[in-house]
C-alpha atoms as a PDB file:
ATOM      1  CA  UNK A   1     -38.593 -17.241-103.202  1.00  0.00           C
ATOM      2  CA  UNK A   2     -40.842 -20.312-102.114  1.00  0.00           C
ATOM      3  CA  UNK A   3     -41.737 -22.964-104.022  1.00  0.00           C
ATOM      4  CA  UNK A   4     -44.121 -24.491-102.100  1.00  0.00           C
ATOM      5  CA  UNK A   5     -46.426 -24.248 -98.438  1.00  0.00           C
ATOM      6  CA  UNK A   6     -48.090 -26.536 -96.801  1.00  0.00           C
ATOM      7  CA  UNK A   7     -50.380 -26.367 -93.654  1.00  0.00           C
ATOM      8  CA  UNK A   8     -49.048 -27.662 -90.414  1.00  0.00           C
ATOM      9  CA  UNK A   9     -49.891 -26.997 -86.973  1.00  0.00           C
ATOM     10  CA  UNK A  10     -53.075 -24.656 -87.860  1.00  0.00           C
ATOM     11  CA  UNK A  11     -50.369 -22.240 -89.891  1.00  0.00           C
ATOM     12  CA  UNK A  12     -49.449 -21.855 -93.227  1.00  0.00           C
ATOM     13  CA  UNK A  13     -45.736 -22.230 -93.564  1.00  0.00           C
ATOM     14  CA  UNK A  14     -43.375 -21.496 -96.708  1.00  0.00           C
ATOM     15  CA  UNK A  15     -40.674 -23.797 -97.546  1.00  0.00           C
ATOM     16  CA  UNK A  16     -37.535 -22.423 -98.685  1.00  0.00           C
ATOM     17  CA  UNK A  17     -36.617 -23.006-102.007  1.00  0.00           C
ATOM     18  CA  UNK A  18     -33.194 -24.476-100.704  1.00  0.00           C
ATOM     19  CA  UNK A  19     -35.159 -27.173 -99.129  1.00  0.00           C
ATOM     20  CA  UNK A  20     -37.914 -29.999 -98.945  1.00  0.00           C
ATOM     21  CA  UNK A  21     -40.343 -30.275 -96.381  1.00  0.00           C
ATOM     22  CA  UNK A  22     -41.385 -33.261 -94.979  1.00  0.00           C
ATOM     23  CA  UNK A  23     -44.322 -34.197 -92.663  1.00  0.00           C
ATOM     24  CA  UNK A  24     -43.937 -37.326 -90.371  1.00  0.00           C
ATOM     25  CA  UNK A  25     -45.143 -39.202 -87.251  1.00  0.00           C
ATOM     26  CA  UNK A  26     -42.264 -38.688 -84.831  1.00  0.00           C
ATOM     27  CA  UNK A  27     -43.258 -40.252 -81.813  1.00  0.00           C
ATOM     28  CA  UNK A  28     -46.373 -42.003 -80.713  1.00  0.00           C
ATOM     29  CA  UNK A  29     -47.670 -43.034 -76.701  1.00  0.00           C
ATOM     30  CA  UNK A  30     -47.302 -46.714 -77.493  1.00  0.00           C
ATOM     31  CA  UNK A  31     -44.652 -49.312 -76.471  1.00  0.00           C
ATOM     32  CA  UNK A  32     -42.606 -49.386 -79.469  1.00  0.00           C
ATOM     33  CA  UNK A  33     -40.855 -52.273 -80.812  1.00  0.00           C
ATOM     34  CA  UNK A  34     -37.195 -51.237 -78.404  1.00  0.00           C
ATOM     35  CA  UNK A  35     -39.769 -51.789 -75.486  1.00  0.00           C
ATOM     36  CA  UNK A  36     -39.677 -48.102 -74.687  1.00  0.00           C
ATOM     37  CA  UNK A  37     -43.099 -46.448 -73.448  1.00  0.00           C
ATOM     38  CA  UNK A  38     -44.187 -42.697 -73.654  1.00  0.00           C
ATOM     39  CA  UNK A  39     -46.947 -41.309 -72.639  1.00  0.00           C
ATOM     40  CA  UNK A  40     -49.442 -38.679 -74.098  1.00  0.00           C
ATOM     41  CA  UNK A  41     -49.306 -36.596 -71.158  1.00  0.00           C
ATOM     42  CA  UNK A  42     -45.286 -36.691 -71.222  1.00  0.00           C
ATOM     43  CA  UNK A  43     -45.374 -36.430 -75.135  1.00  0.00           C
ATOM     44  CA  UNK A  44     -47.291 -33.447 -74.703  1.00  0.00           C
ATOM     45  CA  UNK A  45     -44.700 -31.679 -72.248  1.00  0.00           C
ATOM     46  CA  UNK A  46     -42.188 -32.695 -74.650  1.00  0.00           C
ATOM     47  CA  UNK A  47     -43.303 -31.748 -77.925  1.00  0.00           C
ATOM     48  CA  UNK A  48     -41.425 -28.045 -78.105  1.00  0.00           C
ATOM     49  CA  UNK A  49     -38.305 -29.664 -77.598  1.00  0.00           C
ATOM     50  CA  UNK A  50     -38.296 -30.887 -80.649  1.00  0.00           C
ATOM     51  CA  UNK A  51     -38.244 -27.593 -82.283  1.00  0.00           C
ATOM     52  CA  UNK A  52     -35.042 -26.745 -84.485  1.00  0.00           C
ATOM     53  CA  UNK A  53     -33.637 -29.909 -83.750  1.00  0.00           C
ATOM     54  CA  UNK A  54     -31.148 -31.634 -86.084  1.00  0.00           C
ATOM     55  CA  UNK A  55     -31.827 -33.669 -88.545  1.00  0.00           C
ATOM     56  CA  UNK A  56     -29.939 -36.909 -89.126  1.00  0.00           C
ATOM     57  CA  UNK A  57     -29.357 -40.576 -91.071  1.00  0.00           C
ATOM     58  CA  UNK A  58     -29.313 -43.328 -88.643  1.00  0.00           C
ATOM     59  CA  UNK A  59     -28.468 -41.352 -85.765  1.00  0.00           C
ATOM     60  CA  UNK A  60     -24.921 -40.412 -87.503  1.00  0.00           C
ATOM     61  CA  UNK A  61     -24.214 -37.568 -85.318  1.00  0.00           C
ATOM     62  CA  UNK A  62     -21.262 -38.717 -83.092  1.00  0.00           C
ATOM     63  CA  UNK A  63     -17.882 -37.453 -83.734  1.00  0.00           C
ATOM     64  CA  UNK A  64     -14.922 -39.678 -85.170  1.00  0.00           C
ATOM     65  CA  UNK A  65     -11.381 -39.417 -85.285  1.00  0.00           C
ATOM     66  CA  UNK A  66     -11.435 -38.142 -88.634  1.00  0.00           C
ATOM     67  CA  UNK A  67     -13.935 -35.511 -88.417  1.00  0.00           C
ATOM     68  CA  UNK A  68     -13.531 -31.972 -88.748  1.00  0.00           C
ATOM     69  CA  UNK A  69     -15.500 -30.600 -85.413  1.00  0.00           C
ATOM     70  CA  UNK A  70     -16.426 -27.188 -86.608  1.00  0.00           C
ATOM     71  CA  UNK A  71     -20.179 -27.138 -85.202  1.00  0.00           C
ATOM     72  CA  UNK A  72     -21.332 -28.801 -82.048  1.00  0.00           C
ATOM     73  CA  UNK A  73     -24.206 -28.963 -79.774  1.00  0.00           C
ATOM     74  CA  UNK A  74     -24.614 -29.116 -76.022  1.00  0.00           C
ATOM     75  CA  UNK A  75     -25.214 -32.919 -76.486  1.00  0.00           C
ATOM     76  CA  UNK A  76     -22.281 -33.609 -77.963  1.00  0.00           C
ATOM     77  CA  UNK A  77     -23.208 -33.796 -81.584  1.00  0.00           C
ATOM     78  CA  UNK A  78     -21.401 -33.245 -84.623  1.00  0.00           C
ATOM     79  CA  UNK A  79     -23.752 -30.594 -86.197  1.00  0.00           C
ATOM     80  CA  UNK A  80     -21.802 -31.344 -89.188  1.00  0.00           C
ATOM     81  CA  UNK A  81     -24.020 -34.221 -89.927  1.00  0.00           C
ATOM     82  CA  UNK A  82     -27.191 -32.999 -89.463  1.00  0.00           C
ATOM     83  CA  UNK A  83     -28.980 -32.498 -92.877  1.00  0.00           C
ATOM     84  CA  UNK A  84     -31.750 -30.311 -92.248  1.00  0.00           C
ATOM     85  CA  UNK A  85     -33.754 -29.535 -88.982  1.00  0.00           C
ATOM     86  CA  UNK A  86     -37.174 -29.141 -87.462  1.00  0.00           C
ATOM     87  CA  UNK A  87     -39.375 -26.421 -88.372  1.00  0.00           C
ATOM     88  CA  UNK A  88     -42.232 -27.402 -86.332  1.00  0.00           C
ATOM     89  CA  UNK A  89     -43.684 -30.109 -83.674  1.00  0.00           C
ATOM     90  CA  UNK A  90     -47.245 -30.821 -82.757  1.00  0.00           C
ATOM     91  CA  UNK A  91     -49.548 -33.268 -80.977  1.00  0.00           C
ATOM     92  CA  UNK A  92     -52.505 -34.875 -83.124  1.00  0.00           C
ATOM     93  CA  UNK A  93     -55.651 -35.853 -81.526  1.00  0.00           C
ATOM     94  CA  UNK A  94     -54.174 -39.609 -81.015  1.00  0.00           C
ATOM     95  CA  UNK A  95     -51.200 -37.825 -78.455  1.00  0.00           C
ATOM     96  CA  UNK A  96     -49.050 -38.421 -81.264  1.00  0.00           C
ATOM     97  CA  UNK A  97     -46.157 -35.770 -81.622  1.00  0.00           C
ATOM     98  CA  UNK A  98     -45.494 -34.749 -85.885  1.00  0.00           C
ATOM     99  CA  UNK A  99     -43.109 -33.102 -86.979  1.00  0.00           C
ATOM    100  CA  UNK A 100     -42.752 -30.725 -90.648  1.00  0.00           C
ATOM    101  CA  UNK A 101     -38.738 -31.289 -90.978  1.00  0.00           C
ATOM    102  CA  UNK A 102     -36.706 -29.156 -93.446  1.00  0.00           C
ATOM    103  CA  UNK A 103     -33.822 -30.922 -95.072  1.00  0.00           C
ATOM    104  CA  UNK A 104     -31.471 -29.035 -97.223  1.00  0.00           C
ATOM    105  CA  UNK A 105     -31.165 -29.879-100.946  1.00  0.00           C
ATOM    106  CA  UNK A 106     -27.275 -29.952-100.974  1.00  0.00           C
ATOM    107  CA  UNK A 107     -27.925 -33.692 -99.681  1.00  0.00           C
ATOM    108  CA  UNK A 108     -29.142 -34.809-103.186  1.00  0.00           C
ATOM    109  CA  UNK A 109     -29.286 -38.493-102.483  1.00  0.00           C
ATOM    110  CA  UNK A 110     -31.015 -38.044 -99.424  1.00  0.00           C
ATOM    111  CA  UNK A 111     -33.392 -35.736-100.870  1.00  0.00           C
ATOM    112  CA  UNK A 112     -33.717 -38.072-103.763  1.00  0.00           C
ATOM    113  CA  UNK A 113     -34.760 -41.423-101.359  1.00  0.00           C
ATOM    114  CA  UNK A 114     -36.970 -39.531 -99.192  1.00  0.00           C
ATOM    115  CA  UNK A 115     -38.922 -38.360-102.441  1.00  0.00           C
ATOM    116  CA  UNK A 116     -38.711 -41.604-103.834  1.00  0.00           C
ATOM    117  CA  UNK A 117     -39.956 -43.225-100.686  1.00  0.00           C
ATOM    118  CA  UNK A 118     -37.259 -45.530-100.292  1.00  0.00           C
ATOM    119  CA  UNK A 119     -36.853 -43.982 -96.653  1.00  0.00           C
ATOM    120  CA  UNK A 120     -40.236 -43.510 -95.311  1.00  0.00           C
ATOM    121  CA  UNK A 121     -39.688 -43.517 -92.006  1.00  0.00           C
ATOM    122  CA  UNK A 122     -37.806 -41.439 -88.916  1.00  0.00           C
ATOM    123  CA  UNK A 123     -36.424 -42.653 -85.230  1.00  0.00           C
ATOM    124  CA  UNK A 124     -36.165 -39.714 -82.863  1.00  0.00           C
ATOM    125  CA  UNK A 125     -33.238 -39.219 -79.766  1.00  0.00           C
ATOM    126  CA  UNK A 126     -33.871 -38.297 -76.602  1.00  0.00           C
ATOM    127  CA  UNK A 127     -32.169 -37.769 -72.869  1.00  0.00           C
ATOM    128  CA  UNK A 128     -35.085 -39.171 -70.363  1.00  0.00           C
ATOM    129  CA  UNK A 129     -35.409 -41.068 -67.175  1.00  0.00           C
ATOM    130  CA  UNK A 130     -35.999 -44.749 -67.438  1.00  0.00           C
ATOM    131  CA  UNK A 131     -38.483 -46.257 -64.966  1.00  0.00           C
ATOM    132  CA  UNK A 132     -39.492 -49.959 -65.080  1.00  0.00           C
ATOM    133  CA  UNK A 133     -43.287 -50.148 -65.559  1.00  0.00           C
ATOM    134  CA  UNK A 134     -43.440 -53.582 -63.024  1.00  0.00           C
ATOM    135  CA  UNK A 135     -41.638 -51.734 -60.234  1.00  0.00           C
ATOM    136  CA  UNK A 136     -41.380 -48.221 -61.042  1.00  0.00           C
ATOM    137  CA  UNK A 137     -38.103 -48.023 -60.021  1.00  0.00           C
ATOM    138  CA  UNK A 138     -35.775 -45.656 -62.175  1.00  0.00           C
ATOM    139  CA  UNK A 139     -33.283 -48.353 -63.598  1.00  0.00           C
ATOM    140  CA  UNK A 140     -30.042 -47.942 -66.033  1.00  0.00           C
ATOM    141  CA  UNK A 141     -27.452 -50.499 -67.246  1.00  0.00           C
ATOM    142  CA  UNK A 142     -25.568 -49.802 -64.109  1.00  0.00           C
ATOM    143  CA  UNK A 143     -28.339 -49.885 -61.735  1.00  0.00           C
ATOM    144  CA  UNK A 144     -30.872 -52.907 -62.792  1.00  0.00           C
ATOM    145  CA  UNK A 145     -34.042 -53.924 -60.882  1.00  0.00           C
ATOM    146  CA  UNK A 146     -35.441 -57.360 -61.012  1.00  0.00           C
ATOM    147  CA  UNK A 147     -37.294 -57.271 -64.401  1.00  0.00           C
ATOM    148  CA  UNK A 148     -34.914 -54.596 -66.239  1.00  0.00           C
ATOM    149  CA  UNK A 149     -32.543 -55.268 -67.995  1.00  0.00           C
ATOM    150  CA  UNK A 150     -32.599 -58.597 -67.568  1.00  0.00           C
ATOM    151  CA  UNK A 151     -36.589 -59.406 -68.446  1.00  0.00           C
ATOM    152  CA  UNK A 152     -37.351 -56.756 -71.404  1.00  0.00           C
ATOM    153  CA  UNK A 153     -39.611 -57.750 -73.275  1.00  0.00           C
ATOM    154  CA  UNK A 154     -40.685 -61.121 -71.638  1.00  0.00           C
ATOM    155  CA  UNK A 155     -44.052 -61.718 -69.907  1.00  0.00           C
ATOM    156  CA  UNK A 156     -44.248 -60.891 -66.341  1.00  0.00           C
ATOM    157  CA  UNK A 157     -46.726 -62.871 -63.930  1.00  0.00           C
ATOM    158  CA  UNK A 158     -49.835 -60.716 -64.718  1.00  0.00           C
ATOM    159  CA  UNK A 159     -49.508 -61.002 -68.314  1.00  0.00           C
ATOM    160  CA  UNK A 160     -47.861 -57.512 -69.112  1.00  0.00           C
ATOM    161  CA  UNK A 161     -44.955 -57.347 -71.212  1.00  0.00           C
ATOM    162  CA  UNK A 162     -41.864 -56.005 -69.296  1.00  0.00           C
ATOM    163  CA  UNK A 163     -40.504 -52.575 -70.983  1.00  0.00           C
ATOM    164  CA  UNK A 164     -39.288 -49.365 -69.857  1.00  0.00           C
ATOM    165  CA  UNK A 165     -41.567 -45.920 -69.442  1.00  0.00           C
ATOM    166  CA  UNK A 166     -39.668 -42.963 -70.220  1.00  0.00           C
ATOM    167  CA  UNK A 167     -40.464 -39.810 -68.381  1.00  0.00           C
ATOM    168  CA  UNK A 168     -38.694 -36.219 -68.485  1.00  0.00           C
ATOM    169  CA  UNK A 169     -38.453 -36.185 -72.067  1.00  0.00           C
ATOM    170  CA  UNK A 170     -36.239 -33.568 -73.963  1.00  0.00           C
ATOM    171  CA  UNK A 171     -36.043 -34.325 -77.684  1.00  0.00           C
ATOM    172  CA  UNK A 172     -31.939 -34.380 -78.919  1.00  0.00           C
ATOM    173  CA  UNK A 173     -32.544 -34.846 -82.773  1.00  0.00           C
ATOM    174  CA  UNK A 174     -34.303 -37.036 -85.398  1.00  0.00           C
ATOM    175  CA  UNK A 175     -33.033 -38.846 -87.902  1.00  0.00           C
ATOM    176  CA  UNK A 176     -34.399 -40.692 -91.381  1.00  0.00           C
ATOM    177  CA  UNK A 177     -34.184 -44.458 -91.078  1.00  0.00           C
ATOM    178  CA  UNK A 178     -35.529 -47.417 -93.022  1.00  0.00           C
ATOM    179  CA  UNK A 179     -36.489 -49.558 -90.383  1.00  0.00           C
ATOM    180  CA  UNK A 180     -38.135 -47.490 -87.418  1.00  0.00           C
ATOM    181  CA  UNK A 181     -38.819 -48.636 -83.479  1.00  0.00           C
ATOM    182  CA  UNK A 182     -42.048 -46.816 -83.431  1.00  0.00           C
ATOM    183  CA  UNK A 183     -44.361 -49.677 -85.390  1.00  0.00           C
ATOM    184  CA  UNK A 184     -46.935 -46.989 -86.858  1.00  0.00           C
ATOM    185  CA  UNK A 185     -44.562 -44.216 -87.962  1.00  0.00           C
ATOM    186  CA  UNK A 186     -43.593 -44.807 -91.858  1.00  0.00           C
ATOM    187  CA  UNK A 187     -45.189 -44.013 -94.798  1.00  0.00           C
ATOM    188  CA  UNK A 188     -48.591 -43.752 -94.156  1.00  0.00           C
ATOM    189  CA  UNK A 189     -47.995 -41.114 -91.799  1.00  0.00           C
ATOM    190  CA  UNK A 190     -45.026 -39.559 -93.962  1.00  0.00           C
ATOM    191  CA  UNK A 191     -45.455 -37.016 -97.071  1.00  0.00           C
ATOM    192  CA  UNK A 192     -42.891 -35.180 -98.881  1.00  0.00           C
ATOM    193  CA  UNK A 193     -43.154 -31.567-100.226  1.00  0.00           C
ATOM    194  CA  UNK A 194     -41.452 -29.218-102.525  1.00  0.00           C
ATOM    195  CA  UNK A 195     -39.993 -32.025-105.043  1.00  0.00           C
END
């Protein structure tokens, strides 16, 4: 039995009456406020990947001494955690990826802020190369170039802001935060279904 459908993706889908659906803005081909660029063109590529993903709080999905491992993924994550998952990714006509994300009802509170709107917002995880957009170099922690780490986010000498681009992207989960990295995702771009 199904309580309720909604359209997304040009297809009618049924949401189980064990869960809520919710429609968000994932990911978008800005720099967001972590100084992290994606593209359109690599959100594109990327946008199955998302599919069937977890579905976290905070990014809550790393194991801890006192957890019972029962359920794990190839990235390492306690599946455990994860309170719903993906049902569907698409790109919108801004190169935005959405997502519809089932979350199960056994997480009551959860359920309950999301329908509330007192989370209205979602922060996705990803494995990716990280290339400096001054140099182009692929840079890491371990292996800095001029401007990153050390200049994120200042000014360089032609007036861009220094950040990383991200290519290679494959999707590792999402998860429901209050305060996300990507400036436009939130509520405007966030409905709740089933309630």
């Amino acid at each position: 039995m199904t309580l309720h459908t909604v359209n997304f993706n040009h297809q009618t889908h049924s949401i189980p009456e064990n869960m809520i659906g919710v429609v968000t803005r994932a990911v978008s081909p800005i720099m967001n406020l972590n100084y992290d660029e994606f593209t359109s063109e690599e959100l594109a590529q990327a946008c199955t990947t998302f599919l069937n993903k977890p579905v976290f709080v905070d990014h809550t999905y790393l194991y801890t001494d006192k957890s019972d491992i029962t359920l794990a993924n190839s990235q390492g994550m306690d599946l455990n955690r994860s309170r719903g998952h993906v049902e569907d990714a698409m790109i919108d006509d801004t190169g935005t990826i959405q997502l519809l994300i089932y979350v199960d009802r056994d997480y009551t509170l959860l359920c309950d802020l999301l329908t509330s709107g007192a989370i209205n917002a979602v922060s996705m995880g990803c494995d990716c190369i990280t290339t400096c957009n001054i140099c182009d170099m692929i840079v890491d922690e371990e292996n800095p170039c001029a401007h990153y780490p050390a200049l994120l986010g200042t000014q360089s000498w032609d007036g861009s802001i220094v950040h990383d681009v991200l290519p290679h992207i494959q999707f590792t989960e999402i998860s429901f935060v209050v305060d996300a990295s990507d400036d436009i995702s939130g509520i405007k771009h966030f409905k709740v279904f089933n309630c």
